mmCIF file of C-alpha atoms and ligand atoms in Angstrom:
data_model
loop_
_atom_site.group_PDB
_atom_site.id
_atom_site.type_symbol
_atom_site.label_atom_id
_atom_site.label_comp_id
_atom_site.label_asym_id
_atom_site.label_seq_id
_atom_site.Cartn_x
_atom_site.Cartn_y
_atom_site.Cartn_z
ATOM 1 C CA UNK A 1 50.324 20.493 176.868
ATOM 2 C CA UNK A 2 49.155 24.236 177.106
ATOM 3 C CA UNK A 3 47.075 25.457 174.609
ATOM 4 C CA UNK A 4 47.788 29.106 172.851
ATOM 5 C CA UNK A 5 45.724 31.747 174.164
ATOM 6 C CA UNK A 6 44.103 34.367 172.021
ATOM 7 C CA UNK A 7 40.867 36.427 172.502
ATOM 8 C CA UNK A 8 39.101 39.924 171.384
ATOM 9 C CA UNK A 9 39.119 43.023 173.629
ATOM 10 C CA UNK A 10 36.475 45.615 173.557
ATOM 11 C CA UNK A 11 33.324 48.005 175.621
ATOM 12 C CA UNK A 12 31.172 46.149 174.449
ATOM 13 C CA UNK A 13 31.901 43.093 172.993
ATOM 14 C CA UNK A 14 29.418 40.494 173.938
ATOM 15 C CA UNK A 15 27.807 40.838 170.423
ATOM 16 C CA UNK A 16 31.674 40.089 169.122
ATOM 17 C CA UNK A 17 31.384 36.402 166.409
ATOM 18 C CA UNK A 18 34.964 36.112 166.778
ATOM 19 C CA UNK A 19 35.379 33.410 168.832
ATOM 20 C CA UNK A 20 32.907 31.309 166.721
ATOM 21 C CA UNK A 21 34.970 32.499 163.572
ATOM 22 C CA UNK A 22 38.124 31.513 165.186
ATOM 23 C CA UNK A 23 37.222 27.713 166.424
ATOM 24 C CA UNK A 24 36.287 27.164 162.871
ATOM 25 C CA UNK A 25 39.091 28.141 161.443
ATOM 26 C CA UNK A 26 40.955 26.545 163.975
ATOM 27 C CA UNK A 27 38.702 23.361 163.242
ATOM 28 C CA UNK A 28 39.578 23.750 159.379
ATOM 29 C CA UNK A 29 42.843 23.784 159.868
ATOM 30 C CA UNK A 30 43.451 21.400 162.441
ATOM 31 C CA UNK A 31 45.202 23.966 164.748
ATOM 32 C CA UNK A 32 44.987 23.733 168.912
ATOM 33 C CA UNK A 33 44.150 26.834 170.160
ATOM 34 C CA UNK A 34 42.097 28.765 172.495
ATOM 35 C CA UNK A 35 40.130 32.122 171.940
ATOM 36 C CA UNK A 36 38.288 34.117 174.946
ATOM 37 C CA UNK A 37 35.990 37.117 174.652
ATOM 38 C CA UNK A 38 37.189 40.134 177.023
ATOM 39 C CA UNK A 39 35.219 42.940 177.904
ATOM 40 C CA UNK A 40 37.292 45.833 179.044
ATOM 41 C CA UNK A 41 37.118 49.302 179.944
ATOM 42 C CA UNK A 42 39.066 51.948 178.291
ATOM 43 C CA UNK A 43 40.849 52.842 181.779
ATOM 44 C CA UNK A 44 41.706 49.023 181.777
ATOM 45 C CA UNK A 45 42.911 48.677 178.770
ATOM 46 C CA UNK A 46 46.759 48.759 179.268
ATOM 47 C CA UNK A 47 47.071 46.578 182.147
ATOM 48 C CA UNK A 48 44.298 43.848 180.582
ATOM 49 C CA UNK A 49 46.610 43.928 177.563
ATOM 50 C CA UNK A 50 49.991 43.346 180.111
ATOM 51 C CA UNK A 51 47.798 41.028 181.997
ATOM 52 C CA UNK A 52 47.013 38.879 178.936
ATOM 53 C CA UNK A 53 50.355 38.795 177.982
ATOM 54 C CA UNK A 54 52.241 38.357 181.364
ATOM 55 C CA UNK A 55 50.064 35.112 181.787
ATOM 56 C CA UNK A 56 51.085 33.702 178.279
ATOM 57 C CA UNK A 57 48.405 35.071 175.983
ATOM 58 C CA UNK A 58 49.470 34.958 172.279
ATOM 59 C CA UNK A 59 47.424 37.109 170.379
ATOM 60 C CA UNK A 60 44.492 39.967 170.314
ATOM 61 C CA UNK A 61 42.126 40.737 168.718
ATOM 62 C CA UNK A 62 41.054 44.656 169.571
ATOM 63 C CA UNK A 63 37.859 46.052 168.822
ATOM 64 C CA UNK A 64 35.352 48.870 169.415
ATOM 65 C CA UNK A 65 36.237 51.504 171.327
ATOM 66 C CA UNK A 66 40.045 50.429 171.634
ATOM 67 C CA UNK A 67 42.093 50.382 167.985
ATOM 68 C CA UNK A 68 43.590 53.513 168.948
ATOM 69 C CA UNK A 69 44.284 53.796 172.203
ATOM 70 C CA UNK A 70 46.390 50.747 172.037
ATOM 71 C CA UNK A 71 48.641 52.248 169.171
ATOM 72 C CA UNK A 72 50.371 53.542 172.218
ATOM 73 C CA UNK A 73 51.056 50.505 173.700
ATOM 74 C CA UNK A 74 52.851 48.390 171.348
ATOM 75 C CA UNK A 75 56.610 47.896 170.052
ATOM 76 C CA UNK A 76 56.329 46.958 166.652
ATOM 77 C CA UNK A 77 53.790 48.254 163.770
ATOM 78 C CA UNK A 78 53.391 46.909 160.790
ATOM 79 C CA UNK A 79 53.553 49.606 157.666
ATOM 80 C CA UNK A 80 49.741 49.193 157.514
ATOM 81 C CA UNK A 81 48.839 49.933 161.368
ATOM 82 C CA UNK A 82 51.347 52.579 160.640
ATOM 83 C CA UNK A 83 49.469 54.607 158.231
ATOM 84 C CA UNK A 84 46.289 53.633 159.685
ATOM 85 C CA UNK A 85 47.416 54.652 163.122
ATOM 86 C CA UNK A 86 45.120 52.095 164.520
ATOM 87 C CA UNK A 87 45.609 48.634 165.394
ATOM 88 C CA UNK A 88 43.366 45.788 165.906
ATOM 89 C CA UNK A 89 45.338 42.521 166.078
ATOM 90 C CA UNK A 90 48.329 42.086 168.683
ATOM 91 C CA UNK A 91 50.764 39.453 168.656
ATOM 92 C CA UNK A 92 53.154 38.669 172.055
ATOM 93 C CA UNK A 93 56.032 37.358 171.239
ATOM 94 C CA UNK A 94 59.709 37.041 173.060
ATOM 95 C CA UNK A 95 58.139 39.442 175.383
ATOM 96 C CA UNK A 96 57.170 42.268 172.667
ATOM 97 C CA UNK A 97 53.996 43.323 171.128
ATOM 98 C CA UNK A 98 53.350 43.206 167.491
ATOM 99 C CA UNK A 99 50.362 45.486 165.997
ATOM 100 C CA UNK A 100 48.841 45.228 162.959
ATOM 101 C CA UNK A 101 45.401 46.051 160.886
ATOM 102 C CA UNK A 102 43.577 43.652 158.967
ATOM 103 C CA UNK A 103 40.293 45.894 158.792
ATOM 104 C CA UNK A 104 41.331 47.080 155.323
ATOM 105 C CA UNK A 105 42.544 43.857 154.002
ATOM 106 C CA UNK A 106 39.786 42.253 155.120
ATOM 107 C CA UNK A 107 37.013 44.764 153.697
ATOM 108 C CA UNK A 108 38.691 45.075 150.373
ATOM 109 C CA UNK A 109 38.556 41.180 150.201
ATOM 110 C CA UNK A 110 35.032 41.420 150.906
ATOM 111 C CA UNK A 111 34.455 43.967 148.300
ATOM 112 C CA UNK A 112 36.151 43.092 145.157
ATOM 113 C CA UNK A 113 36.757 39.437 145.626
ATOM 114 C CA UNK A 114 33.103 37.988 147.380
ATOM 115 C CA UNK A 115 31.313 40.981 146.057
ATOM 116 C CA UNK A 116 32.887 41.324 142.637
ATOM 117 C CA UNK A 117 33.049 45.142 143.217
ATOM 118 C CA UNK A 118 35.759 47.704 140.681
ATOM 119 C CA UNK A 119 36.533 50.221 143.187
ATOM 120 C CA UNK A 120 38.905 51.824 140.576
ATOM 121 C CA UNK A 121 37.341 55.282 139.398
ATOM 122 C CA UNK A 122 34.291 55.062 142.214
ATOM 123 C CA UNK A 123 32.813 57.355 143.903
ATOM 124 C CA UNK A 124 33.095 56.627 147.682
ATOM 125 C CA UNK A 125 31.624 58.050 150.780
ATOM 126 C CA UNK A 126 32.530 56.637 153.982
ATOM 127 C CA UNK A 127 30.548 57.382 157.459
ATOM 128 C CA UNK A 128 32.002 57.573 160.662
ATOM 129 C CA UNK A 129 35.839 58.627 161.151
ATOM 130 C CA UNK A 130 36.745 56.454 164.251
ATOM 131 C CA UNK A 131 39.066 53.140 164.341
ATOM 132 C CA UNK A 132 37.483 51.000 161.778
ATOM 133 C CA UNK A 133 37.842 54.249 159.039
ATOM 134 C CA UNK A 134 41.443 54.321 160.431
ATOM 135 C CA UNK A 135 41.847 51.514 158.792
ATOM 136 C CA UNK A 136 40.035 51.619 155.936
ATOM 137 C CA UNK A 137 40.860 54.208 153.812
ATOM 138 C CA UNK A 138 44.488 53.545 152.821
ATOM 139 C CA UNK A 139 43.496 50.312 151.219
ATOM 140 C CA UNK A 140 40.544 51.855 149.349
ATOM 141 C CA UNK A 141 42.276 54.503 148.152
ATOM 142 C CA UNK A 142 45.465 52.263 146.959
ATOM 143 C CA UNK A 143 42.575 51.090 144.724
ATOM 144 C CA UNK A 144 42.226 54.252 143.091
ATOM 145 C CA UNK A 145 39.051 55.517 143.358
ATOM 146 C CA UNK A 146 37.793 58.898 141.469
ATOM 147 C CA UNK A 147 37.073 60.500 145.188
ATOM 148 C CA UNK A 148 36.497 58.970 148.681
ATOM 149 C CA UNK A 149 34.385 61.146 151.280
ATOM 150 C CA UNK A 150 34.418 60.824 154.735
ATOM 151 C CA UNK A 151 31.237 62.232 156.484
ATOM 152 C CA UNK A 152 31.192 62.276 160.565
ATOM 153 C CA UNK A 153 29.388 63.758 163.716
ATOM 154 C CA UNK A 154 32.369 65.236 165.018
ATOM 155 C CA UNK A 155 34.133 67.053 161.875
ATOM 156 C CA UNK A 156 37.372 67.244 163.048
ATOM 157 C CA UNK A 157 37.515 63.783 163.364
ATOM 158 C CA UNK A 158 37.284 63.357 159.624
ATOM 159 C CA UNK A 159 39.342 66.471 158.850
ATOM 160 C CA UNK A 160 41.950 64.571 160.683
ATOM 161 C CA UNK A 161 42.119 61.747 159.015
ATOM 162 C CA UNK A 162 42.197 63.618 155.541
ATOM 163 C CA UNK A 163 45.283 65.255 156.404
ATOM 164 C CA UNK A 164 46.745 61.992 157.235
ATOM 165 C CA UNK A 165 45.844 60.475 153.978
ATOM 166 C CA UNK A 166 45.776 63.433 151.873
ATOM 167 C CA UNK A 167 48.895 62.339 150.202
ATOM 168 C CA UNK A 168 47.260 58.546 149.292
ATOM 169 C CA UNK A 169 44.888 59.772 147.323
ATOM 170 C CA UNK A 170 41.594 61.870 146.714
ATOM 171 C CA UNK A 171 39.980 62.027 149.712
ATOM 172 C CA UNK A 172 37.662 64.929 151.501
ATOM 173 C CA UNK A 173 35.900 65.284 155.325
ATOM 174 C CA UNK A 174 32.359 66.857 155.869
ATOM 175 C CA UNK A 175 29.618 66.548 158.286
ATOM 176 C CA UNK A 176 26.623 64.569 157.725
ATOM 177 C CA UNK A 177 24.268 67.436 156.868
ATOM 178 C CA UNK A 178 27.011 68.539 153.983
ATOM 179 C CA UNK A 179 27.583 65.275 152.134
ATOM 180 C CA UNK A 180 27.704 66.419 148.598
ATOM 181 C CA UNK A 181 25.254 64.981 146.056
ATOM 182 C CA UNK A 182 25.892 66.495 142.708
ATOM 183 C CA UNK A 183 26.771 62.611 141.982
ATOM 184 C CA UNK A 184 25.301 59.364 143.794
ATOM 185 C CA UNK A 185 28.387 57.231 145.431
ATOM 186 C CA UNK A 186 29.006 53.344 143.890
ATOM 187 C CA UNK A 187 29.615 52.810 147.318
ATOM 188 C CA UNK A 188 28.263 53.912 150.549
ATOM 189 C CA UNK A 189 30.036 52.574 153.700
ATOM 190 C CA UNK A 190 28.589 53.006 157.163
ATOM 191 C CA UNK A 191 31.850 52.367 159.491
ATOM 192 C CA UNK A 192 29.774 54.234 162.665
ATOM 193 C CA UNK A 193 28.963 52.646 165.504
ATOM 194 C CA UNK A 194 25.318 54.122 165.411
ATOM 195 C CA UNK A 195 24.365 50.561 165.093
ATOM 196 C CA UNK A 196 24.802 50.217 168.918
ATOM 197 C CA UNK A 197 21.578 53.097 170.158
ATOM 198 C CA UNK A 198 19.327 50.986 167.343
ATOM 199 C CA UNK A 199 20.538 54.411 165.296
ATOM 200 C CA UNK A 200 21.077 55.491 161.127
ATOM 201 C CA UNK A 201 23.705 58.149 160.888
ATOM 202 C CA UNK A 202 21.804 61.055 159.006
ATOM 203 C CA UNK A 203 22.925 61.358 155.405
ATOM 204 C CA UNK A 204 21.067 62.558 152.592
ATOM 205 C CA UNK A 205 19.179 60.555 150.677
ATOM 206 C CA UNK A 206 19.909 61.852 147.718
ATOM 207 C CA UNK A 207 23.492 60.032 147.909
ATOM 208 C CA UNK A 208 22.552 56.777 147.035
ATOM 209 C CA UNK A 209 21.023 55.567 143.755
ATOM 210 C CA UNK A 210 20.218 52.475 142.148
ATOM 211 C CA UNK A 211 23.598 52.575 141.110
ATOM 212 C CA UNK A 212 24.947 52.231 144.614
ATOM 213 C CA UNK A 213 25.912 49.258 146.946
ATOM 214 C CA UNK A 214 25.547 50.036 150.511
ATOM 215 C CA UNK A 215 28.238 48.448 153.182
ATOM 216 C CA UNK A 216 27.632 48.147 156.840
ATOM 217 C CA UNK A 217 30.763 47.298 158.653
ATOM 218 C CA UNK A 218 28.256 46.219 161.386
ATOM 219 C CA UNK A 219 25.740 42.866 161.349
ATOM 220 C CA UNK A 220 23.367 41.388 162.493
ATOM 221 C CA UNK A 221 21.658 38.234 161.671
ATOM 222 C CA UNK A 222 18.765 40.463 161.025
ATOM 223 C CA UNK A 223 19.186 43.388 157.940
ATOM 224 C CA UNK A 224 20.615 46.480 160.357
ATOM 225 C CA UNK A 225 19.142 49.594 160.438
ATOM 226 C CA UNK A 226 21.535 51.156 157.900
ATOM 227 C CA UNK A 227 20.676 48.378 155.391
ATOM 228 C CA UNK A 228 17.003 48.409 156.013
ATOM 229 C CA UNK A 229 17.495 52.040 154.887
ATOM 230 C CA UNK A 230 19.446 51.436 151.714
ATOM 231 C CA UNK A 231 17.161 49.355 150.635
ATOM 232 C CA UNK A 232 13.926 51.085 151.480
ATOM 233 C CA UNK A 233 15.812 54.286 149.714
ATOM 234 C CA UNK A 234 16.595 52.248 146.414
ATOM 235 C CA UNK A 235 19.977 50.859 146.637
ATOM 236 C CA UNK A 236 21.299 48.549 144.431
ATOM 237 C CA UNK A 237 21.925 46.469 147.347
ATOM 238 C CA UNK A 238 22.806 46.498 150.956
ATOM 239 C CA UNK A 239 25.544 44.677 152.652
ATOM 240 C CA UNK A 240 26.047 43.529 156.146
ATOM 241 C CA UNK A 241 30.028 43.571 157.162
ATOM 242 C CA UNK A 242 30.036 39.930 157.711
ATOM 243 C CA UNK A 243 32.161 39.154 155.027
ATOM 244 C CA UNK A 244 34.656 42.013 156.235
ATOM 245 C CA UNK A 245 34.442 40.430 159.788
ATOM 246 C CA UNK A 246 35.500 37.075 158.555
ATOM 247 C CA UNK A 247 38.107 38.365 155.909
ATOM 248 C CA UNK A 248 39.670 40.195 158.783
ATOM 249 C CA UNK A 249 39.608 37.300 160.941
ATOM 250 C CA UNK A 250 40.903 35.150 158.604
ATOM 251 C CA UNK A 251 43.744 37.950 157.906
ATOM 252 C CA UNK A 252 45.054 37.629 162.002
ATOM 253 C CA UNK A 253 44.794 34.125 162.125
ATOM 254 C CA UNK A 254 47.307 33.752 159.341
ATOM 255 C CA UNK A 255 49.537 36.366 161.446
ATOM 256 C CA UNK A 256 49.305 34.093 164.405
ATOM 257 C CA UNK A 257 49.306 30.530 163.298
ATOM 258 C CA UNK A 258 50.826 31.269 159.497
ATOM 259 C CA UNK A 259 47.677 29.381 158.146
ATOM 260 C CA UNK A 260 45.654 31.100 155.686
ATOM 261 C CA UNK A 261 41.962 29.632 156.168
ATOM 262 C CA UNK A 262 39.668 29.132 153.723
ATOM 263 C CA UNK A 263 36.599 31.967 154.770
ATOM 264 C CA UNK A 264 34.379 30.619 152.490
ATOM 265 C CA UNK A 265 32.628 27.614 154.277
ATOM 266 C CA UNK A 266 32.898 29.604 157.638
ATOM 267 C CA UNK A 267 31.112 33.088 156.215
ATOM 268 C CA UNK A 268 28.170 30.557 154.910
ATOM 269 C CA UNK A 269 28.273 29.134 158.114
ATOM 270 C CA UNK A 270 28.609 32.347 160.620
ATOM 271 C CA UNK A 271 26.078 34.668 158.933
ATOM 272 C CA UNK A 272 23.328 32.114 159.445
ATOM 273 C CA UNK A 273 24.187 30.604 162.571
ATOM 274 C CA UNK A 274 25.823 33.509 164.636
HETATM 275 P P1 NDP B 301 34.891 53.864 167.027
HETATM 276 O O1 NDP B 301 34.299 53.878 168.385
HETATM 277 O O2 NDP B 301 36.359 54.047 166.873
HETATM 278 O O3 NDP B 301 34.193 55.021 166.112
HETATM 279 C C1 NDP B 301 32.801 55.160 166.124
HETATM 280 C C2 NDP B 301 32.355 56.074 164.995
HETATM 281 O O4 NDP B 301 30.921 56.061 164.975
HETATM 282 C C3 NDP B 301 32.779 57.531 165.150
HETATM 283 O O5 NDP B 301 32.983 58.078 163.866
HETATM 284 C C4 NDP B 301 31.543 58.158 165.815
HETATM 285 O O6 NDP B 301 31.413 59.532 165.557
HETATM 286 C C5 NDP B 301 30.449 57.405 165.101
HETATM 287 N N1 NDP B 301 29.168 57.351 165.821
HETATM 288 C C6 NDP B 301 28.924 56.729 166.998
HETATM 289 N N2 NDP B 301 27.602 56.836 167.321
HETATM 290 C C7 NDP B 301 27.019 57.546 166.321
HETATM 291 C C8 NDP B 301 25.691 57.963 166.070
HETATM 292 N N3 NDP B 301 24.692 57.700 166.927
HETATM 293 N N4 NDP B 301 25.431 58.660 164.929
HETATM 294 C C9 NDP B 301 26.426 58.937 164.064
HETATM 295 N N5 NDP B 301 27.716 58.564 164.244
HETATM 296 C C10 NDP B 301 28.010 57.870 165.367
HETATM 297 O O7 NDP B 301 34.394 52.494 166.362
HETATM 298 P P2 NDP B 301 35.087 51.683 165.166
HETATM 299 O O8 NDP B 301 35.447 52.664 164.108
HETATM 300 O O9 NDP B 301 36.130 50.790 165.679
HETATM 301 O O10 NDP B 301 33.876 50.753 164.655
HETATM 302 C C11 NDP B 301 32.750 51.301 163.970
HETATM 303 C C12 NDP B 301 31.741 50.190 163.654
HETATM 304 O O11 NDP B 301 32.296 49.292 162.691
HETATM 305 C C13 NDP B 301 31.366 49.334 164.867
HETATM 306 O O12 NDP B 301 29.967 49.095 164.854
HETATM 307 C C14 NDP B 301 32.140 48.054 164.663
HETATM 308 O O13 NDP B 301 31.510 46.935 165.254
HETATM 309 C C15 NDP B 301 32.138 47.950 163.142
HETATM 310 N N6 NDP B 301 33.285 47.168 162.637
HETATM 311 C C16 NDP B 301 33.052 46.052 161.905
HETATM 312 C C17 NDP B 301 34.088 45.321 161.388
HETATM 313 C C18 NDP B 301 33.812 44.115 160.575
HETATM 314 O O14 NDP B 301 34.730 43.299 160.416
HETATM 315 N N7 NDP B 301 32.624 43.947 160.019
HETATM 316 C C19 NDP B 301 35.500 45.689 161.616
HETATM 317 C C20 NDP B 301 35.640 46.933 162.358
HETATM 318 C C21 NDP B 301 34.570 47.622 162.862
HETATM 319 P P3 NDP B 301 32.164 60.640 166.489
HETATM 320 O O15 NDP B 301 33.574 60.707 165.970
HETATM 321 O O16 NDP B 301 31.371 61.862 166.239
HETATM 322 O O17 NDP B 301 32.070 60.127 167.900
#
C-alpha cells in the first residue's frame, strides 16, 4: 500500500516543526501518512510544486518566502486565500490544485481561544506586510477591532495591503519610524521575518504598555528576540507563535484527511520538545 505524501516548501525551512506537528497528529488520529520537509528556491518553485504533484504528492504545506508566488499557480482558491491573496496549504487532487490559508484561522484560534484574548474594540498593530500579514488581517479585522496598523520596512508593501482590505475594516499602513503612539496597542504582532538575521524590527517603544500582549508569529524554544524585547519593555506578556503554528497545522490537516485533531496535547508537546 502507498502511503499519502505531504510536506512543507520553503528558503529556508530547516527550522520548519511541521513535520513533527504532522506525525502527531497523524499518530492521534490513527491516520497513514507521510510528511517531507522541502527546501526550495523561489526560481524552483513551480516545477517542485508540478514535481510533487506529478509523482503523487497530496498536499503542501508553503511557507516563507513562497505564499505568494504560488497564488499564481493554482486552480482553485478558497474565499479566504482569495482575499488574502496568499496561500499556504495546497491540495492535488484529480489532477488540480486546491489553495487555501489557514494562517488566520489558525492565529485567531491561538488568540481568543488558548489565549483568552477580546480582539473586539482593540487596538492592533501588526509588523511586517509580507505572506503571513496576507493572511492575517481579514480574520482580525472580521473580529472587529477599534483600528489595526500595519507598520513595514518597505511602505508600499503595507499601503498595499490596506487598499486591499480597506473595505473589511479599519485598517492603516506606516513605516516603522511613524507607528503612532497617542494610544498603546492590546496587541502587538511581529509577522516579520527579522527573526531570521537574529534581528527586532524597530518600533517605538512607546507602543506597548502593560496593557499589551505581544505576538511573535515566529519561535523558538528559546524567548525570540522580539519577545525578549516585550518583556524587557513592560509588556503584559509576550507570545511565541507556537500556538498559531499548530492551530494552522491542525487547520490543513483537517483539509487533507477531514480529521480535526485535537492541538492541545501536541502544542504541550511541540513547544518543549521541538
Ligand atoms: P515574507 O517573506 O512574506 O515577509 C517577510 C516580512 O518581514 C516583510 O514584511 C519584510 O519586510 C519583513 N522583514 C524581513 N526582514 C526584516 C528585518 N530585518 N527588519 C524588519 N522587517 C523585516 O514572510 P512571511 O510573511 O511568510 O512570514 C513572516 C514570519 O512569520 C516568518 O518568520 C515566519 O516563519 C512566521 N510565520 C509563522 C507562522 C506560525 O504559524 N507561527 C505562520 C506564518 C508565518 P519588507 O516587505 O520590507 O521586505
Amino acid at each position: 500500500m502507498t502511503v499519502d505524501r505531504y510536506g512543507v516548501m520553503g528558503y529556508p525551512v530547516a527550522h520548519s516543526r511541521s513535520p513533527v506537528i504532522h506525525r502527531l497528529f497523524a499518530q492521534q488520529t490513527g491516520q497513514e501518512l507521510q510528511y517531507e520537509l522541502l527546501r526550495v528556491a523561489p526560481e524552483k518553485l513551480e516545477e517542485a510544486i508540478r514535481q510533487f504533484q506529478r509523482t503523487g504528492g497530496k498536499g503542501l504545506n508553503i511557507t516563507v518566502p513562497h505564499k505568494r508566488a504560488v497564488f499564481r499557480l493554482v486552480d482553485h482558491l478558497s474565499e479566504r486565500a482569495s482575499t488574502a491573496g496568499a496561500v499556504n496549504t495546497l491540495s492535488f487532487r484529480d489532477n488540480e490544485i486546491y489553495g487555501d490559508n489557514t494562517d488566520g484561522i489558525g492565529l485567531l484560534r491561538d488568540l481568543v481561544v488558548n489565549l483568552g484574548l477580546q480582539l473586539e474594540g482593540a487596538n492592533i498593530l501588526i509588523l511586517g506586510a509580507g505572506g503571513a500579514t496576507r493572511g492575517i488581517v481579514g480574520p482580525l479585522l472580521e473580529m472587529q477591532p477599534r483600528n489595526l496598523c500595519i507598520a513595514n520596512r518597505t511602505l508600499q508593501r503595507a499601503d498595499d495591503l490596506v487598499e486591499r482590505f480597506a473595505s473589511h475594516g479599519p485598517v492603516s499602513a506606516c513605516s516603522f519610524d511613524a507607528v503612532p503612539v497617542a494610544e498603546p496597542y492590546g496587541l502587538v504582532i511581529n509577522a516579520t521575518s527579522a527573526i531570521h538575521g537574529g534581528e527586532v524590527p524597530p518600533y517605538p517603544e512607546a507602543a506597548i504598555s502593560s496593557q499589551t500582549t505581544c505576538y511573535d508569529l515566529s519561535y523558538s524554544l528559546h524567548p525570540t528576540p522580539f519577545v525578549q524585547w516585550a518583556q524587557e519593555h513592560g509588556a503584559a506578556r509576550a507570545v511565541m507563535g507556537w500556538g498559531m503554528l499548530v492551530e494552522q497545522a491542525a487547520e490543513s490537516f483537517h483539509i487533507w484527511r477531514g480529521v480535526r485533531p485535537d492541538t492541545k496535547p501536541v502544542l504541550k508537546q511541540i513547544s518543549i520538545t521541538a
